[in-house]
Amino acid sequence: MDPDRTVARRRSSLLLLRLLLVALLWSGLALGTFSLGSSPHRVLHDLLSEEQLLKVEDLSLALLQGGSMGPLSLPPDLPDLDPECRELLLDFANSSAELTGCLVRGARPVRLCQTCYPLFQQVASKMDNISRAVGNSSESHSCARSLLMADRMQIVVILSEFFNSTWQKANCANCLTNKSEELSNSTVYFLNLFNHTLTCFENNLQGSAHSLLQLRNYSEVCKNCHDAYKTLSSLYSEMQKMNELENKAESGTHLCIDVEDAMNITRKLWSRTFNCSVPCSDTVPVIAVSVFILFLPVVFYLSSFLHSEQKKRKLILPKRLKSSTSFANIQENSH
């Protein structure tokens, strides 16, 4: 340590000690607890208890020694972040704030994957910069330790795990390309059909009011938007089948939350709000198949009953013939 700096610290420590003693003496005089002729040590004993006096003496010794000895001394260098580490932390903080705002704004209706994937990639990149400890220098490794493992809370790690967990629960990877750089073609096509269907709903609403809850006549919506709704529903079913084929090993896989929420909104509007029924052309085959299945047991038992009656007749007929033949032979013999 620099000798001049040590001398300066000791002088400042002496000055602080003198100021402390002057304050104690002045307070004692003001309160009248001792006279002007009392000794300084007697003054301190009058003002402080024995335990407090010991603490003052320990503090005085620590200040006189320049903070190099004793449990009350401060460390020579306070734990502070290097400029490189602080820059990494600020980058992660800014990216996390932007991603958090995007997730909250896209909560309802759900637009997480399609609007927030660039920010998620940015946060993941910032976290990689911290966890990889950019470079091979010891300073870089100290950044990783300081930001990720220096305390019990580990705020940076908690935030990173929260973003990753949210992204996985939303299954946003299903909406993106393999490298997660942009939306997949099927997702873009589905979202375009979804917007086209909603536009059809809006254009065919009858009445002057814009609120869906105030409208009651939706016959034009059901009639003119049937093809758009059927196309969107068929595409959603195909995407589900493709997803199940691609993820056979994983049970309970879902499409990304944006696609699922869009289809749920469309189905609720179609069935509950607009109360559009399924056309007869779609129900006739279903009814025919259902009736056929219901009659199968009747046909089975009826055929079984007829078949068993025919067997009984075949078995009885030879016995009668045999008995009549034997009776004829007996009569011939008697004659």
Coordinates of C-alpha atoms in Angstrom, one line a residue:
M1 CA 0.0 0.0 0.0
D2 CA 1.2 3.6 -0.7
P3 CA 2.9 5.2 2.4
D4 CA 1.4 8.6 1.7
R5 CA -2.0 7.1 1.5
T6 CA -1.5 5.3 4.8
V7 CA -0.4 8.5 6.5
A8 CA -3.4 10.3 5.1
R9 CA -5.8 7.6 6.4
R10 CA -4.3 7.7 9.9
R11 CA -4.6 11.5 10.0
S12 CA -8.2 11.3 9.0
S13 CA -8.8 8.6 11.6
L14 CA -7.2 10.8 14.4
L15 CA -9.4 13.7 13.3
L16 CA -12.5 11.5 13.5
L17 CA -11.5 10.3 17.0
R18 CA -10.9 13.9 18.2
L19 CA -14.3 15.0 16.8
L20 CA -15.9 12.0 18.6
L21 CA -14.3 13.0 21.9
V22 CA -15.2 16.7 21.5
A23 CA -18.9 15.7 20.8
L24 CA -19.0 13.6 23.9
L25 CA -17.4 16.3 26.1
W26 CA -19.7 19.0 24.8
S27 CA -22.8 16.8 25.3
G28 CA -21.6 16.1 28.9
L29 CA -21.1 19.8 29.6
A30 CA -24.5 20.7 28.1
L31 CA -26.2 18.1 30.3
G32 CA -24.2 19.1 33.4
T33 CA -23.2 15.5 34.1
F34 CA -19.6 16.4 35.0
S35 CA -17.6 19.5 35.9
L36 CA -14.9 21.3 33.8
G37 CA -12.2 19.9 36.0
S38 CA -13.0 16.2 35.5
S39 CA -10.5 14.0 33.6
P40 CA -11.3 12.8 30.0
H41 CA -11.3 9.2 31.1
R42 CA -13.7 10.0 34.0
V43 CA -15.9 11.9 31.6
L44 CA -16.2 8.9 29.3
H45 CA -17.0 6.6 32.2
D46 CA -19.7 9.1 33.3
L47 CA -21.3 9.2 29.8
L48 CA -20.9 5.6 28.7
S49 CA -21.4 2.2 30.2
E50 CA -18.4 -0.1 30.4
E51 CA -19.5 -2.2 27.4
Q52 CA -20.0 1.0 25.3
L53 CA -16.6 2.3 26.4
L54 CA -14.9 -0.9 25.2
K55 CA -16.6 -0.6 21.8
V56 CA -15.3 3.0 21.5
E57 CA -11.8 1.9 22.4
D58 CA -11.9 -0.9 19.8
L59 CA -13.2 1.5 17.2
S60 CA -10.4 4.0 18.1
L61 CA -7.7 1.4 17.8
A62 CA -9.1 0.2 14.4
L63 CA -9.2 3.8 13.1
L64 CA -5.6 4.4 14.4
Q65 CA -4.4 1.2 12.7
G66 CA -5.8 2.3 9.3
G67 CA -8.3 -0.6 9.2
S68 CA -5.7 -3.3 8.8
M69 CA -6.6 -5.2 11.9
G70 CA -9.6 -6.3 13.9
P71 CA -13.1 -7.5 12.9
L72 CA -14.4 -3.9 12.6
S73 CA -12.0 -3.0 9.8
L74 CA -13.3 -2.5 6.2
P75 CA -11.8 -4.5 3.4
P76 CA -9.2 -2.7 1.4
D77 CA -11.3 -2.9 -1.9
L78 CA -15.1 -3.1 -1.8
P79 CA -16.7 -5.7 -4.1
D80 CA -17.7 -3.8 -7.2
L81 CA -18.3 -5.0 -10.8
D82 CA -15.8 -4.5 -13.5
P83 CA -16.8 -2.3 -16.4
E84 CA -17.1 -5.4 -18.6
C85 CA -19.3 -7.2 -16.1
R86 CA -21.5 -4.1 -15.6
E87 CA -22.0 -3.7 -19.3
L88 CA -23.1 -7.4 -19.6
L89 CA -25.5 -6.9 -16.7
L90 CA -27.0 -3.8 -18.1
D91 CA -27.4 -5.4 -21.5
F92 CA -29.3 -8.3 -19.9
A93 CA -31.4 -6.0 -17.8
N94 CA -32.5 -3.9 -20.9
S95 CA -33.3 -7.0 -22.9
S96 CA -35.2 -8.6 -20.1
A97 CA -37.3 -5.4 -19.6
E98 CA -38.2 -5.3 -23.3
L99 CA -39.1 -9.0 -23.4
T100 CA -41.2 -8.7 -20.2
G101 CA -43.2 -5.8 -21.7
C102 CA -43.8 -7.8 -24.9
L103 CA -45.0 -10.8 -23.0
V104 CA -47.4 -8.8 -20.9
R105 CA -48.7 -6.8 -23.9
G106 CA -49.3 -10.0 -25.8
A107 CA -51.1 -11.9 -23.0
R108 CA -54.6 -11.4 -24.3
P109 CA -55.3 -12.2 -27.0
V110 CA -52.2 -14.3 -27.1
R111 CA -49.5 -13.0 -29.4
L112 CA -46.5 -14.2 -27.5
C113 CA -44.6 -16.2 -30.1
Q114 CA -45.3 -14.1 -33.2
T115 CA -44.4 -10.8 -31.6
C116 CA -41.8 -11.6 -28.9
Y117 CA -39.5 -14.2 -30.6
P118 CA -36.9 -11.6 -31.6
L119 CA -36.7 -10.3 -28.1
F120 CA -36.5 -13.8 -26.7
Q121 CA -33.5 -14.6 -28.9
Q122 CA -31.9 -11.3 -27.8
V123 CA -32.3 -12.2 -24.1
A124 CA -30.9 -15.7 -24.8
S125 CA -27.9 -14.2 -26.5
K126 CA -27.2 -11.9 -23.6
M127 CA -27.4 -14.7 -21.2
D128 CA -25.0 -16.8 -23.3
N129 CA -22.6 -13.9 -23.2
I130 CA -22.7 -14.0 -19.4
S131 CA -22.7 -17.7 -18.8
R132 CA -20.0 -18.4 -21.4
A133 CA -17.8 -15.7 -19.7
V134 CA -16.8 -14.1 -23.0
G135 CA -13.1 -14.5 -23.7
N136 CA -10.5 -16.6 -21.8
S137 CA -9.3 -14.0 -19.4
S138 CA -9.8 -14.3 -15.6
E139 CA -11.9 -11.1 -15.7
S140 CA -14.4 -12.8 -17.9
H141 CA -14.7 -15.8 -15.6
S142 CA -15.1 -13.5 -12.6
C143 CA -18.0 -11.8 -14.4
A144 CA -19.8 -15.2 -14.7
R145 CA -19.2 -15.8 -11.0
S146 CA -20.2 -12.4 -9.9
L147 CA -23.4 -12.2 -11.9
L148 CA -24.5 -15.9 -11.6
M149 CA -23.1 -17.4 -8.4
A150 CA -22.2 -14.5 -6.1
D151 CA -25.3 -14.6 -3.8
R152 CA -28.1 -16.9 -2.7
M153 CA -30.9 -15.2 -4.8
Q154 CA -29.1 -15.4 -8.2
I155 CA -31.5 -12.9 -9.8
V156 CA -30.0 -13.2 -13.3
V157 CA -30.4 -17.0 -13.3
I158 CA -34.0 -16.8 -12.0
L159 CA -35.0 -14.4 -14.7
S160 CA -33.4 -16.5 -17.4
E161 CA -35.1 -19.7 -16.2
F162 CA -38.4 -17.9 -16.1
F163 CA -38.1 -16.8 -19.7
N164 CA -37.1 -20.2 -20.8
S165 CA -39.9 -21.9 -18.9
T166 CA -42.5 -19.5 -20.3
W167 CA -41.2 -20.1 -23.9
Q168 CA -41.4 -23.8 -23.5
K169 CA -44.9 -23.8 -21.9
A170 CA -46.1 -21.7 -24.8
N171 CA -44.4 -24.1 -27.2
C172 CA -43.3 -21.3 -29.4
A173 CA -40.7 -23.4 -31.1
N174 CA -43.6 -25.1 -33.0
C175 CA -44.5 -21.7 -34.6
L176 CA -40.9 -21.0 -35.7
T177 CA -38.4 -22.4 -38.2
N178 CA -35.8 -24.8 -37.0
K179 CA -33.3 -22.1 -36.2
S180 CA -36.1 -20.0 -34.5
E181 CA -35.2 -17.0 -36.7
E182 CA -38.7 -16.4 -38.1
L183 CA -42.3 -17.8 -38.2
S184 CA -42.8 -21.0 -40.1
N185 CA -44.7 -21.0 -43.4
S186 CA -47.6 -23.0 -41.9
T187 CA -47.9 -20.5 -39.0
V188 CA -47.9 -17.5 -41.4
Y189 CA -50.6 -19.2 -43.6
F190 CA -52.8 -20.0 -40.6
L191 CA -52.6 -16.5 -39.1
N192 CA -53.5 -15.1 -42.5
L193 CA -56.6 -17.3 -42.7
F194 CA -57.4 -16.4 -39.2
N195 CA -57.3 -12.7 -40.0
H196 CA -59.4 -13.3 -43.1
T197 CA -62.0 -15.2 -41.1
L198 CA -62.3 -12.4 -38.5
T199 CA -62.6 -9.9 -41.3
C200 CA -65.4 -12.0 -42.8
F201 CA -67.2 -12.1 -39.5
E202 CA -66.9 -8.3 -39.1
N203 CA -68.0 -7.5 -42.6
N204 CA -71.2 -9.7 -42.4
L205 CA -72.4 -8.6 -39.0
Q206 CA -75.9 -7.1 -39.3
G207 CA -76.9 -4.0 -37.5
S208 CA -75.3 -0.6 -36.8
A209 CA -73.8 -1.5 -33.4
H210 CA -70.2 -2.7 -33.3
S211 CA -70.5 -4.7 -30.1
L212 CA -70.8 -8.4 -30.6
L213 CA -72.9 -8.8 -27.5
Q214 CA -75.6 -6.4 -28.8
L215 CA -76.2 -8.2 -32.0
R216 CA -78.6 -11.1 -32.4
N217 CA -79.0 -11.8 -36.1
Y218 CA -76.0 -13.6 -37.4
S219 CA -77.5 -15.5 -40.4
E220 CA -75.4 -13.6 -42.9
V221 CA -72.2 -14.5 -40.9
C222 CA -73.1 -18.2 -40.9
K223 CA -73.9 -18.2 -44.5
N224 CA -71.2 -16.1 -46.0
C225 CA -68.3 -17.1 -43.7
H226 CA -68.9 -20.8 -43.7
D227 CA -66.2 -21.5 -46.3
A228 CA -63.6 -19.4 -44.5
Y229 CA -64.3 -21.0 -41.2
K230 CA -64.3 -24.5 -42.6
T231 CA -60.9 -23.8 -44.3
L232 CA -59.4 -22.5 -41.1
S233 CA -60.7 -25.5 -39.1
S234 CA -59.4 -28.0 -41.6
L235 CA -56.0 -26.4 -41.7
Y236 CA -55.8 -26.5 -37.9
S237 CA -56.7 -30.2 -37.9
E238 CA -53.9 -30.9 -40.4
M239 CA -51.4 -28.9 -38.3
Q240 CA -52.4 -31.0 -35.3
K241 CA -51.9 -34.3 -37.2
M242 CA -48.5 -33.2 -38.5
N243 CA -47.4 -32.1 -35.0
E244 CA -48.4 -35.5 -33.6
L245 CA -46.5 -37.3 -36.4
E246 CA -43.4 -35.3 -35.7
N247 CA -43.6 -35.7 -32.0
K248 CA -44.6 -39.4 -31.6
A249 CA -42.2 -39.9 -28.7
E250 CA -43.6 -37.0 -26.7
S251 CA -47.1 -37.4 -25.4
G252 CA -49.4 -34.5 -25.0
T253 CA -47.7 -32.2 -27.5
H254 CA -49.4 -29.0 -28.5
L255 CA -49.2 -26.4 -31.2
C256 CA -47.9 -23.0 -30.2
I257 CA -50.1 -21.0 -27.9
D258 CA -50.7 -18.3 -30.6
V259 CA -52.3 -20.8 -33.0
E260 CA -54.3 -22.6 -30.3
D261 CA -55.7 -19.4 -28.9
A262 CA -56.6 -18.1 -32.4
M263 CA -58.6 -21.3 -33.1
N264 CA -60.3 -21.2 -29.8
I265 CA -61.4 -17.6 -30.3
T266 CA -62.8 -18.5 -33.8
R267 CA -64.7 -21.5 -32.5
K268 CA -66.2 -19.6 -29.6
L269 CA -67.4 -16.9 -32.0
W270 CA -68.8 -19.4 -34.5
S271 CA -70.6 -21.7 -32.1
R272 CA -71.5 -19.5 -29.0
T273 CA -71.7 -15.9 -30.2
F274 CA -73.0 -16.5 -33.7
N275 CA -74.7 -19.8 -32.9
C276 CA -73.9 -21.1 -36.4
S277 CA -75.1 -24.7 -36.8
V278 CA -73.4 -27.4 -38.9
P279 CA -74.9 -27.7 -42.4
C280 CA -77.1 -30.7 -43.2
S281 CA -74.5 -31.9 -45.8
D282 CA -72.1 -32.6 -43.0
T283 CA -74.7 -34.1 -40.6
V284 CA -76.2 -36.7 -42.9
P285 CA -73.2 -38.9 -43.1
V286 CA -72.7 -38.8 -39.4
I287 CA -76.4 -39.7 -38.7
A288 CA -76.3 -42.5 -41.3
V289 CA -73.2 -44.1 -39.8
S290 CA -74.6 -43.7 -36.3
V291 CA -77.8 -45.5 -37.2
F292 CA -75.9 -48.3 -39.0
I293 CA -73.8 -48.9 -35.9
L294 CA -76.9 -48.9 -33.6
F295 CA -78.6 -51.6 -35.8
L296 CA -75.6 -53.9 -36.0
P297 CA -76.5 -55.7 -32.7
V298 CA -80.1 -56.2 -33.9
V299 CA -78.9 -57.7 -37.2
F300 CA -76.4 -59.9 -35.4
Y301 CA -78.9 -61.4 -32.9
L302 CA -81.6 -61.8 -35.6
S303 CA -79.2 -63.6 -37.9
S304 CA -78.0 -65.8 -35.1
F305 CA -81.6 -66.8 -34.2
L306 CA -82.5 -67.7 -37.8
H307 CA -79.3 -69.7 -38.2
S308 CA -80.0 -71.7 -35.0
E309 CA -83.6 -72.5 -36.1
Q310 CA -82.4 -73.9 -39.4
K311 CA -79.9 -76.2 -37.7
K312 CA -82.6 -77.6 -35.5
R313 CA -84.8 -78.4 -38.5
K314 CA -81.9 -80.2 -40.2
L315 CA -81.2 -82.3 -37.1
I316 CA -84.8 -83.3 -36.5
L317 CA -85.6 -84.3 -40.1
P318 CA -83.2 -87.2 -40.3
K319 CA -84.5 -88.7 -37.0
R320 CA -88.1 -88.8 -38.4
L321 CA -87.0 -90.4 -41.6
K322 CA -85.0 -93.0 -39.6
S323 CA -87.9 -93.8 -37.3
S324 CA -90.4 -94.1 -40.2
T325 CA -88.0 -96.4 -42.1
S326 CA -87.4 -98.6 -39.1
F327 CA -91.2 -98.9 -38.5
A328 CA -91.8 -99.9 -42.1
N329 CA -89.2 -102.6 -41.8
I330 CA -90.9 -104.0 -38.6
Q331 CA -94.2 -104.3 -40.4
E332 CA -92.6 -106.1 -43.3
N333 CA -91.0 -108.6 -41.0
S334 CA -94.3 -109.2 -39.1
H335 CA -96.0 -110.1 -42.4

